[in-house]
PDB file of C-alpha atoms in Angstrom:
ATOM      1  CA  MET A   1      -3.369 132.504-159.397  1.00  0.00           C
ATOM      2  CA  ASN A   2      -5.162 129.365-157.906  1.00  0.00           C
ATOM      3  CA  GLY A   3      -1.602 128.514-156.366  1.00  0.00           C
ATOM      4  CA  VAL A   4      -0.437 131.942-155.422  1.00  0.00           C
ATOM      5  CA  LEU A   5      -4.179 132.556-153.376  1.00  0.00           C
ATOM      6  CA  GLN A   6      -3.183 128.783-152.073  1.00  0.00           C
ATOM      7  CA  ASP A   7       0.128 130.074-150.851  1.00  0.00           C
ATOM      8  CA  ALA A   8      -1.221 133.070-149.046  1.00  0.00           C
ATOM      9  CA  GLY A   9      -4.323 131.134-147.312  1.00  0.00           C
ATOM     10  CA  ALA A  10      -1.918 128.760-145.968  1.00  0.00           C
ATOM     11  CA  ALA A  11       0.566 131.856-145.010  1.00  0.00           C
ATOM     12  CA  ARG A  12      -2.040 132.697-143.186  1.00  0.00           C
ATOM     13  CA  LEU A  13      -2.869 129.375-141.696  1.00  0.00           C
ATOM     14  CA  GLN A  14       0.595 129.295-139.836  1.00  0.00           C
ATOM     15  CA  PRO A  15      -0.114 128.835-136.411  1.00  0.00           C
ATOM     16  CA  TRP A  16       0.305 131.568-133.638  1.00  0.00           C
ATOM     17  CA  ARG A  17       2.709 131.754-131.325  1.00  0.00           C
ATOM     18  CA  ARG A  18       3.974 133.813-128.297  1.00  0.00           C
ATOM     19  CA  THR A  19       7.251 135.017-128.596  1.00  0.00           C
ATOM     20  CA  PRO A  20       9.245 134.314-124.870  1.00  0.00           C
ATOM     21  CA  ALA A  21       9.354 138.257-124.426  1.00  0.00           C
ATOM     22  CA  GLY A  22       5.713 138.134-125.166  1.00  0.00           C
ATOM     23  CA  SER A  23       5.218 135.918-122.461  1.00  0.00           C
ATOM     24  CA  VAL A  24       7.321 137.319-119.575  1.00  0.00           C
ATOM     25  CA  GLY A  25       5.048 140.482-119.893  1.00  0.00           C
ATOM     26  CA  LEU A  26       1.802 138.181-120.370  1.00  0.00           C
ATOM     27  CA  TYR A  27       2.626 136.680-117.127  1.00  0.00           C
ATOM     28  CA  GLY A  28       4.146 139.582-115.583  1.00  0.00           C
ATOM     29  CA  TYR A  29       0.756 141.437-116.117  1.00  0.00           C
ATOM     30  CA  PHE A  30      -0.930 138.769-113.924  1.00  0.00           C
ATOM     31  CA  VAL A  31       1.590 139.366-110.978  1.00  0.00           C
ATOM     32  CA  ARG A  32       0.941 143.100-111.085  1.00  0.00           C
ATOM     33  CA  LEU A  33      -3.128 142.355-111.730  1.00  0.00           C
ATOM     34  CA  ALA A  34      -2.739 140.337-108.634  1.00  0.00           C
ATOM     35  CA  PHE A  35      -0.718 142.661-106.428  1.00  0.00           C
ATOM     36  CA  LEU A  36      -3.111 144.988-107.146  1.00  0.00           C
ATOM     37  CA  LYS A  37      -6.385 143.174-106.360  1.00  0.00           C
ATOM     38  CA  PHE A  38      -5.408 142.468-102.995  1.00  0.00           C
ATOM     39  CA  LEU A  39      -3.664 146.076-102.327  1.00  0.00           C
ATOM     40  CA  ALA A  40      -7.586 146.848-103.026  1.00  0.00           C
ATOM     41  CA  TYR A  41      -8.761 144.727-100.358  1.00  0.00           C
ATOM     42  CA  ARG A  42      -6.017 145.036 -97.958  1.00  0.00           C
ATOM     43  CA  LEU A  43      -8.017 146.443 -94.740  1.00  0.00           C
ATOM     44  CA  ARG A  44      -8.870 142.109 -94.206  1.00  0.00           C
ATOM     45  CA  TYR A  45      -5.542 141.773 -94.135  1.00  0.00           C
ATOM     46  CA  TYR A  46      -5.254 143.644 -90.782  1.00  0.00           C
ATOM     47  CA  THR A  47      -7.797 141.386 -89.107  1.00  0.00           C
ATOM     48  CA  GLY A  48      -5.034 138.787 -90.424  1.00  0.00           C
ATOM     49  CA  VAL A  49      -2.088 140.371 -88.164  1.00  0.00           C
ATOM     50  CA  VAL A  50      -4.633 139.603 -85.203  1.00  0.00           C
ATOM     51  CA  SER A  51      -5.482 135.896 -86.054  1.00  0.00           C
ATOM     52  CA  TYR A  52      -2.160 135.102 -86.601  1.00  0.00           C
ATOM     53  CA  THR A  53      -0.982 137.048 -83.358  1.00  0.00           C
ATOM     54  CA  ILE A  54      -3.677 134.358 -81.571  1.00  0.00           C
ATOM     55  CA  PHE A  55      -2.494 131.914 -83.055  1.00  0.00           C
ATOM     56  CA  VAL A  56       0.646 132.180 -81.795  1.00  0.00           C
ATOM     57  CA  ALA A  57      -0.076 132.826 -78.778  1.00  0.00           C
ATOM     58  CA  GLY A  58      -2.245 129.999 -78.265  1.00  0.00           C
ATOM     59  CA  HIS A  59       1.065 127.482 -79.345  1.00  0.00           C
ATOM     60  CA  TYR A  60       3.599 129.826 -76.996  1.00  0.00           C
ATOM     61  CA  TYR A  61       1.503 129.087 -73.707  1.00  0.00           C
ATOM     62  CA  LEU A  62       0.793 125.507 -74.957  1.00  0.00           C
ATOM     63  CA  TYR A  63       4.542 124.515 -75.433  1.00  0.00           C
ATOM     64  CA  LEU A  64       5.622 126.562 -72.636  1.00  0.00           C
ATOM     65  CA  ALA A  65       3.027 124.610 -70.101  1.00  0.00           C
ATOM     66  CA  LEU A  66       4.465 121.416 -71.549  1.00  0.00           C
ATOM     67  CA  TYR A  67       7.935 122.258 -71.216  1.00  0.00           C
ATOM     68  CA  ALA A  68       7.215 123.920 -67.528  1.00  0.00           C
ATOM     69  CA  GLY A  69       5.658 120.262 -66.954  1.00  0.00           C
ATOM     70  CA  ARG A  70       8.362 118.084 -68.414  1.00  0.00           C
ATOM     71  CA  ALA A  71      10.751 120.469 -66.138  1.00  0.00           C
ATOM     72  CA  ALA A  72       8.764 119.551 -62.983  1.00  0.00           C
ATOM     73  CA  GLU A  73       9.289 115.883 -63.856  1.00  0.00           C
ATOM     74  CA  GLY A  74      13.218 115.642 -64.291  1.00  0.00           C
ATOM     75  CA  LEU A  75      12.361 115.098 -67.892  1.00  0.00           C
ATOM     76  CA  PRO A  76      15.125 116.289 -70.207  1.00  0.00           C
ATOM     77  CA  ALA A  77      14.412 119.731 -71.164  1.00  0.00           C
ATOM     78  CA  SER A  78      14.361 119.026 -74.987  1.00  0.00           C
ATOM     79  CA  ILE A  79      11.480 117.370 -76.924  1.00  0.00           C
ATOM     80  CA  GLY A  80      11.978 116.031 -80.434  1.00  0.00           C
ATOM     81  CA  GLY A  81      15.784 117.918 -81.095  1.00  0.00           C
ATOM     82  CA  LEU A  82      14.434 121.333 -79.847  1.00  0.00           C
ATOM     83  CA  ASP A  83      14.710 123.234 -76.511  1.00  0.00           C
ATOM     84  CA  VAL A  84      11.544 125.597 -75.431  1.00  0.00           C
ATOM     85  CA  ARG A  85      13.382 128.424 -77.090  1.00  0.00           C
ATOM     86  CA  GLU A  86      14.082 126.976 -80.105  1.00  0.00           C
ATOM     87  CA  MET A  87      10.600 125.540 -80.221  1.00  0.00           C
ATOM     88  CA  VAL A  88       8.686 128.812 -79.344  1.00  0.00           C
ATOM     89  CA  THR A  89      11.013 130.002 -82.878  1.00  0.00           C
ATOM     90  CA  TYR A  90       9.675 126.855 -84.499  1.00  0.00           C
ATOM     91  CA  VAL A  91       5.992 127.957 -83.999  1.00  0.00           C
ATOM     92  CA  ALA A  92       6.156 131.526 -84.579  1.00  0.00           C
ATOM     93  CA  ILE A  93       8.631 131.065 -88.071  1.00  0.00           C
ATOM     94  CA  SER A  94       6.066 128.413 -89.082  1.00  0.00           C
ATOM     95  CA  TRP A  95       3.010 130.770 -88.861  1.00  0.00           C
ATOM     96  CA  ILE A  96       4.806 133.670 -90.526  1.00  0.00           C
ATOM     97  CA  GLY A  97       6.265 131.522 -93.174  1.00  0.00           C
ATOM     98  CA  ARG A  98       2.467 130.377 -93.808  1.00  0.00           C
ATOM     99  CA  SER A  99       1.729 134.117 -94.032  1.00  0.00           C
ATOM    100  CA  LEU A 100       3.747 134.177 -97.246  1.00  0.00           C
ATOM    101  CA  TYR A 101       2.888 130.858 -98.721  1.00  0.00           C
ATOM    102  CA  PHE A 102      -0.571 130.684 -98.144  1.00  0.00           C
ATOM    103  CA  ASN A 103      -3.140 130.905-101.820  1.00  0.00           C
ATOM    104  CA  ASN A 104      -6.358 129.614-102.473  1.00  0.00           C
ATOM    105  CA  ILE A 105      -5.740 128.570-106.086  1.00  0.00           C
ATOM    106  CA  SER A 106      -7.677 125.260-104.693  1.00  0.00           C
ATOM    107  CA  ARG A 107     -10.647 127.189-103.923  1.00  0.00           C
ATOM    108  CA  ASP A 108     -10.617 129.367-106.954  1.00  0.00           C
ATOM    109  CA  LEU A 109     -10.127 126.505-109.129  1.00  0.00           C
ATOM    110  CA  ALA A 110     -12.986 124.845-108.122  1.00  0.00           C
ATOM    111  CA  ARG A 111     -15.226 127.621-108.137  1.00  0.00           C
ATOM    112  CA  MET A 112     -14.544 128.121-111.516  1.00  0.00           C
ATOM    113  CA  VAL A 113     -15.563 124.378-112.180  1.00  0.00           C
ATOM    114  CA  THR A 114     -18.934 124.629-110.406  1.00  0.00           C
ATOM    115  CA  GLU A 115     -19.962 128.119-111.737  1.00  0.00           C
ATOM    116  CA  GLY A 116     -18.899 127.294-115.652  1.00  0.00           C
ATOM    117  CA  GLU A 117     -16.546 130.291-115.616  1.00  0.00           C
ATOM    118  CA  ILE A 118     -13.938 127.527-116.625  1.00  0.00           C
ATOM    119  CA  ALA A 119     -15.445 127.501-120.351  1.00  0.00           C
ATOM    120  CA  MET A 120     -14.382 131.157-120.920  1.00  0.00           C
ATOM    121  CA  HIS A 121     -10.477 130.057-119.771  1.00  0.00           C
ATOM    122  CA  LEU A 122     -10.584 127.329-121.664  1.00  0.00           C
ATOM    123  CA  ILE A 123     -10.301 129.336-124.665  1.00  0.00           C
ATOM    124  CA  LYS A 124      -7.990 131.936-123.813  1.00  0.00           C
ATOM    125  CA  PRO A 125      -4.701 132.360-124.956  1.00  0.00           C
ATOM    126  CA  PHE A 126      -2.910 131.413-122.138  1.00  0.00           C
ATOM    127  CA  HIS A 127      -2.399 128.041-119.557  1.00  0.00           C
ATOM    128  CA  LEU A 128      -4.254 128.601-116.100  1.00  0.00           C
ATOM    129  CA  GLN A 129      -1.862 126.334-114.380  1.00  0.00           C
ATOM    130  CA  SER A 130       0.405 129.135-115.538  1.00  0.00           C
ATOM    131  CA  VAL A 131      -1.381 131.886-115.099  1.00  0.00           C
ATOM    132  CA  MET A 132      -2.527 130.612-111.339  1.00  0.00           C
ATOM    133  CA  MET A 133       0.596 129.875-110.864  1.00  0.00           C
ATOM    134  CA  PHE A 134       2.137 133.973-111.266  1.00  0.00           C
ATOM    135  CA  GLU A 135      -1.070 135.403-109.936  1.00  0.00           C
ATOM    136  CA  ALA A 136       0.292 133.548-106.759  1.00  0.00           C
ATOM    137  CA  VAL A 137       3.321 135.170-106.962  1.00  0.00           C
ATOM    138  CA  GLY A 138       1.927 138.776-107.472  1.00  0.00           C
ATOM    139  CA  GLU A 139      -0.227 137.612-104.226  1.00  0.00           C
ATOM    140  CA  ALA A 140       2.703 136.924-102.564  1.00  0.00           C
ATOM    141  CA  GLY A 141       4.837 139.928-102.865  1.00  0.00           C
ATOM    142  CA  PHE A 142       1.483 141.506-101.066  1.00  0.00           C
ATOM    143  CA  ARG A 143       1.721 139.264 -98.632  1.00  0.00           C
ATOM    144  CA  LEU A 144       5.087 139.864 -97.787  1.00  0.00           C
ATOM    145  CA  ILE A 145       4.666 143.420 -97.855  1.00  0.00           C
ATOM    146  CA  MET A 146       1.389 143.899 -96.330  1.00  0.00           C
ATOM    147  CA  PHE A 147       0.868 140.798 -94.248  1.00  0.00           C
ATOM    148  CA  THR A 148       3.923 138.565 -93.359  1.00  0.00           C
ATOM    149  CA  ILE A 149       6.606 141.852 -92.379  1.00  0.00           C
ATOM    150  CA  PRO A 150       3.479 143.280 -89.938  1.00  0.00           C
ATOM    151  CA  ILE A 151       3.447 139.807 -88.437  1.00  0.00           C
ATOM    152  CA  MET A 152       7.003 139.531 -87.920  1.00  0.00           C
ATOM    153  CA  LEU A 153       6.876 143.479 -86.234  1.00  0.00           C
ATOM    154  CA  VAL A 154       4.389 141.910 -84.006  1.00  0.00           C
ATOM    155  CA  VAL A 155       5.050 138.658 -83.087  1.00  0.00           C
ATOM    156  CA  VAL A 156       9.472 138.569 -83.216  1.00  0.00           C
ATOM    157  CA  PRO A 157       9.127 141.018 -79.714  1.00  0.00           C
ATOM    158  CA  LEU A 158       6.073 140.160 -78.383  1.00  0.00           C
ATOM    159  CA  PHE A 159       7.426 136.126 -78.061  1.00  0.00           C
ATOM    160  CA  GLY A 160      11.215 136.865 -77.697  1.00  0.00           C
ATOM    161  CA  VAL A 161      11.679 134.779 -81.230  1.00  0.00           C
ATOM    162  CA  GLY A 162      15.180 133.743 -81.797  1.00  0.00           C
ATOM    163  CA  ALA A 163      17.365 135.233 -84.330  1.00  0.00           C
ATOM    164  CA  PRO A 164      18.520 133.032 -87.344  1.00  0.00           C
ATOM    165  CA  ALA A 165      21.509 130.435 -86.810  1.00  0.00           C
ATOM    166  CA  SER A 166      23.212 133.187 -89.505  1.00  0.00           C
ATOM    167  CA  VAL A 167      22.641 135.612 -92.359  1.00  0.00           C
ATOM    168  CA  ALA A 168      23.083 132.765 -94.518  1.00  0.00           C
ATOM    169  CA  ALA A 169      20.587 131.336 -92.741  1.00  0.00           C
ATOM    170  CA  LEU A 170      17.798 133.857 -93.287  1.00  0.00           C
ATOM    171  CA  GLY A 171      18.843 134.082 -96.453  1.00  0.00           C
ATOM    172  CA  TRP A 172      18.165 130.524 -97.122  1.00  0.00           C
ATOM    173  CA  THR A 173      15.275 130.384 -95.146  1.00  0.00           C
ATOM    174  CA  PHE A 174      13.468 132.985 -97.409  1.00  0.00           C
ATOM    175  CA  VAL A 175      14.907 130.793-100.720  1.00  0.00           C
ATOM    176  CA  SER A 176      12.795 127.746 -99.271  1.00  0.00           C
ATOM    177  CA  PHE A 177       9.606 129.586 -97.898  1.00  0.00           C
ATOM    178  CA  ALA A 178      10.104 130.888-101.701  1.00  0.00           C
ATOM    179  CA  LEU A 179      10.483 127.052-103.022  1.00  0.00           C
ATOM    180  CA  SER A 180       7.137 126.684-100.214  1.00  0.00           C
ATOM    181  CA  LEU A 181       5.225 128.874-102.276  1.00  0.00           C
ATOM    182  CA  VAL A 182       5.203 126.899-105.446  1.00  0.00           C
ATOM    183  CA  ILE A 183       4.754 123.206-103.626  1.00  0.00           C
ATOM    184  CA  TYR A 184       1.742 124.786-101.705  1.00  0.00           C
ATOM    185  CA  SER A 185       0.426 126.765-104.818  1.00  0.00           C
ATOM    186  CA  GLN A 186       0.924 123.202-107.710  1.00  0.00           C
ATOM    187  CA  LEU A 187      -0.436 120.976-104.656  1.00  0.00           C
ATOM    188  CA  GLY A 188      -3.671 123.668-104.550  1.00  0.00           C
ATOM    189  CA  PHE A 189      -3.997 123.330-108.379  1.00  0.00           C
ATOM    190  CA  LEU A 190      -4.108 119.577-107.858  1.00  0.00           C
ATOM    191  CA  VAL A 191      -7.029 119.349-105.481  1.00  0.00           C
ATOM    192  CA  GLY A 192      -8.483 122.021-107.467  1.00  0.00           C
ATOM    193  CA  CYS A 193      -8.545 120.010-110.259  1.00  0.00           C
ATOM    194  CA  LEU A 194     -10.749 117.254-108.426  1.00  0.00           C
ATOM    195  CA  ALA A 195     -13.592 119.464-108.807  1.00  0.00           C
ATOM    196  CA  PHE A 196     -13.491 118.469-112.982  1.00  0.00           C
ATOM    197  CA  ALA A 197     -14.698 114.929-111.606  1.00  0.00           C
ATOM    198  CA  MET A 198     -16.455 115.675-108.189  1.00  0.00           C
ATOM    199  CA  LYS A 199     -18.395 118.578-108.937  1.00  0.00           C
ATOM    200  CA  ASN A 200     -18.121 119.887-106.048  1.00  0.00           C
ATOM    201  CA  ILE A 201     -15.142 119.450-103.591  1.00  0.00           C
ATOM    202  CA  GLN A 202     -16.303 121.439-100.519  1.00  0.00           C
ATOM    203  CA  GLY A 203     -15.758 118.668 -98.034  1.00  0.00           C
ATOM    204  CA  VAL A 204     -11.907 117.996 -99.848  1.00  0.00           C
ATOM    205  CA  LEU A 205     -11.054 121.759 -99.678  1.00  0.00           C
ATOM    206  CA  ARG A 206     -12.375 122.233 -95.416  1.00  0.00           C
ATOM    207  CA  ALA A 207      -9.989 118.603 -94.998  1.00  0.00           C
ATOM    208  CA  GLN A 208      -7.285 120.504 -96.984  1.00  0.00           C
ATOM    209  CA  MET A 209      -7.560 123.243 -95.147  1.00  0.00           C
ATOM    210  CA  VAL A 210      -7.051 121.307 -91.835  1.00  0.00           C
ATOM    211  CA  GLY A 211      -5.067 118.957 -92.642  1.00  0.00           C
ATOM    212  CA  MET A 212      -2.219 121.088 -94.607  1.00  0.00           C
ATOM    213  CA  ASP A 213      -1.486 122.708 -91.371  1.00  0.00           C
ATOM    214  CA  PHE A 214      -1.110 119.887 -89.708  1.00  0.00           C
ATOM    215  CA  LEU A 215       0.747 118.110 -92.706  1.00  0.00           C
ATOM    216  CA  THR A 216       3.366 120.553 -93.699  1.00  0.00           C
ATOM    217  CA  GLY A 217       4.312 120.581 -89.933  1.00  0.00           C
ATOM    218  CA  VAL A 218       2.743 124.174 -89.110  1.00  0.00           C
ATOM    219  CA  VAL A 219       0.804 122.900 -85.582  1.00  0.00           C
ATOM    220  CA  VAL A 220       3.471 120.254 -84.882  1.00  0.00           C
ATOM    221  CA  PRO A 221       7.138 119.446 -85.690  1.00  0.00           C
ATOM    222  CA  PHE A 222       7.646 116.308 -87.314  1.00  0.00           C
ATOM    223  CA  THR A 223      10.596 115.422 -84.728  1.00  0.00           C
ATOM    224  CA  PHE A 224       7.582 115.093 -82.022  1.00  0.00           C
ATOM    225  CA  PHE A 225       5.740 112.052 -83.525  1.00  0.00           C
ATOM    226  CA  PRO A 226       6.955 108.349 -83.989  1.00  0.00           C
ATOM    227  CA  GLY A 227       9.787 106.870 -85.602  1.00  0.00           C
ATOM    228  CA  TRP A 228       6.834 105.195 -88.150  1.00  0.00           C
ATOM    229  CA  PHE A 229       5.179 108.734 -88.981  1.00  0.00           C
ATOM    230  CA  GLN A 230       8.315 110.262 -89.382  1.00  0.00           C
ATOM    231  CA  VAL A 231       9.620 108.039 -92.288  1.00  0.00           C
ATOM    232  CA  ALA A 232       5.863 108.280 -93.971  1.00  0.00           C
ATOM    233  CA  VAL A 233       5.867 111.698 -94.031  1.00  0.00           C
ATOM    234  CA  ALA A 234       9.783 112.035 -95.219  1.00  0.00           C
ATOM    235  CA  TRP A 235       8.585 110.492 -98.834  1.00  0.00           C
ATOM    236  CA  LEU A 236       5.229 113.328 -99.172  1.00  0.00           C
ATOM    237  CA  PRO A 237       5.710 116.571 -99.818  1.00  0.00           C
ATOM    238  CA  PHE A 238       3.822 118.212 -97.081  1.00  0.00           C
ATOM    239  CA  GLN A 239       7.544 118.806 -95.464  1.00  0.00           C
ATOM    240  CA  ALA A 240       9.187 120.664 -97.615  1.00  0.00           C
ATOM    241  CA  ILE A 241       6.599 123.425 -97.430  1.00  0.00           C
ATOM    242  CA  SER A 242       7.085 124.596 -94.008  1.00  0.00           C
ATOM    243  CA  TYR A 243       9.155 122.000 -91.585  1.00  0.00           C
ATOM    244  CA  VAL A 244      11.978 122.325 -94.028  1.00  0.00           C
ATOM    245  CA  PRO A 245      12.285 125.809 -94.502  1.00  0.00           C
ATOM    246  CA  VAL A 246      11.790 126.581 -90.313  1.00  0.00           C
ATOM    247  CA  MET A 247      14.702 123.699 -89.974  1.00  0.00           C
ATOM    248  CA  ILE A 248      17.163 126.432 -91.903  1.00  0.00           C
ATOM    249  CA  TYR A 249      16.342 129.150 -89.941  1.00  0.00           C
ATOM    250  CA  LEU A 250      17.213 127.576 -86.711  1.00  0.00           C
ATOM    251  CA  GLY A 251      19.981 126.176 -88.248  1.00  0.00           C
ATOM    252  CA  LYS A 252      19.309 122.239 -87.864  1.00  0.00           C
ATOM    253  CA  ARG A 253      19.567 122.278 -91.861  1.00  0.00           C
ATOM    254  CA  GLN A 254      23.265 122.993 -92.875  1.00  0.00           C
ATOM    255  CA  GLY A 255      25.848 122.216 -95.142  1.00  0.00           C
ATOM    256  CA  PRO A 256      25.064 118.946 -96.931  1.00  0.00           C
ATOM    257  CA  ASP A 257      21.335 119.264 -95.275  1.00  0.00           C
ATOM    258  CA  LEU A 258      20.998 122.436 -96.193  1.00  0.00           C
ATOM    259  CA  ALA A 259      21.900 121.503 -99.897  1.00  0.00           C
ATOM    260  CA  GLN A 260      19.517 118.172 -99.646  1.00  0.00           C
ATOM    261  CA  GLY A 261      16.713 120.186 -98.260  1.00  0.00           C
ATOM    262  CA  LEU A 262      16.329 122.773-100.832  1.00  0.00           C
ATOM    263  CA  LEU A 263      17.116 119.899-103.220  1.00  0.00           C
ATOM    264  CA  LEU A 264      14.547 117.940-102.212  1.00  0.00           C
ATOM    265  CA  GLN A 265      12.285 121.559-102.442  1.00  0.00           C
ATOM    266  CA  VAL A 266      12.986 121.862-105.966  1.00  0.00           C
ATOM    267  CA  GLY A 267      12.287 118.125-106.335  1.00  0.00           C
ATOM    268  CA  TRP A 268       8.950 118.600-105.901  1.00  0.00           C
ATOM    269  CA  ALA A 269       8.591 121.672-106.961  1.00  0.00           C
ATOM    270  CA  VAL A 270       8.879 120.176-110.674  1.00  0.00           C
ATOM    271  CA  VAL A 271       7.524 117.208-109.976  1.00  0.00           C
ATOM    272  CA  LEU A 272       4.306 118.675-108.660  1.00  0.00           C
ATOM    273  CA  THR A 273       4.362 120.922-111.505  1.00  0.00           C
ATOM    274  CA  ILE A 274       4.870 118.243-114.190  1.00  0.00           C
ATOM    275  CA  THR A 275       1.733 116.116-112.845  1.00  0.00           C
ATOM    276  CA  ALA A 276      -0.527 119.134-112.484  1.00  0.00           C
ATOM    277  CA  ARG A 277       0.116 119.705-115.976  1.00  0.00           C
ATOM    278  CA  LEU A 278      -0.951 116.265-116.798  1.00  0.00           C
ATOM    279  CA  VAL A 279      -3.783 116.256-114.872  1.00  0.00           C
ATOM    280  CA  TRP A 280      -5.090 119.085-116.010  1.00  0.00           C
ATOM    281  CA  ARG A 281      -4.410 118.355-120.118  1.00  0.00           C
ATOM    282  CA  VAL A 282      -6.646 114.869-119.305  1.00  0.00           C
ATOM    283  CA  ALA A 283      -9.394 116.823-117.051  1.00  0.00           C
ATOM    284  CA  THR A 284     -10.165 119.454-119.733  1.00  0.00           C
ATOM    285  CA  ARG A 285     -10.755 116.371-121.868  1.00  0.00           C
ATOM    286  CA  HIS A 286     -13.542 115.702-119.923  1.00  0.00           C
ATOM    287  CA  VAL A 287     -15.191 118.872-118.797  1.00  0.00           C
ATOM    288  CA  THR A 288     -18.749 119.534-118.296  1.00  0.00           C
ATOM    289  CA  VAL A 289     -19.678 122.421-117.380  1.00  0.00           C
ATOM    290  CA  GLN A 290     -22.345 123.963-115.049  1.00  0.00           C
ATOM    291  CA  GLY A 291     -24.238 127.014-114.595  1.00  0.00           C
ATOM    292  CA  GLY A 292     -23.003 130.156-116.582  1.00  0.00           C
TER     293      GLY A 292
END
């Protein structure tokens, strides 16, 4: 009789495993939930269309003045391999792409740690890194429909943005920006993990906000910088977020260069995802909950 009870108890203590179909359903739910959450606050993105148009306009007139000054001095009409029309297109596509892949994972994770909310997430049967990644996918879906496309409809005709190098280049640009979303999200997750050790990372978040636009090439193309800077940046993941997809759109990356650029993005996406998972594992072993 005791043996029967022990066998029954062992059967009941079998660790619970979620089926692959259950995982798809669970994380698909977070994609849908994030989409609906941002849809509820969609009015603020209408003002974002205006602010992004102002950003593009500022760069547009700045680079027009720069190229006009070079022309007046008899200097070459190309800077860093880009003429004035390509430069205007570069700026516009960079900001349009940013409107798609941008998210606040680092800020959200830091807030969870600071306010003690992270304790509740640690006891739930899912991995927070995966949840935040899928929420970023849902947010990107919302942004594509309610933010990125409206910005394109305003910016492209207003500033005479050039067409993609080819239909295939347009498709590969979209694939490349999708990979940018993964890289940007995992970098944000790594920055957010700093809150476990530093408790308050508001300064880091501000530096990230400013530095990312510069290091990803949104503000200035890497080809404008000295050679040593370009070599240094080539070893970092930032160029894979904005510079690579925009170069694909312009037709500057074709054939082997296109494949190399996409493989570079896939490599950084995998490396950052694994690194973030390892950092998360170490950080949660030494978590100190504040507030709550």
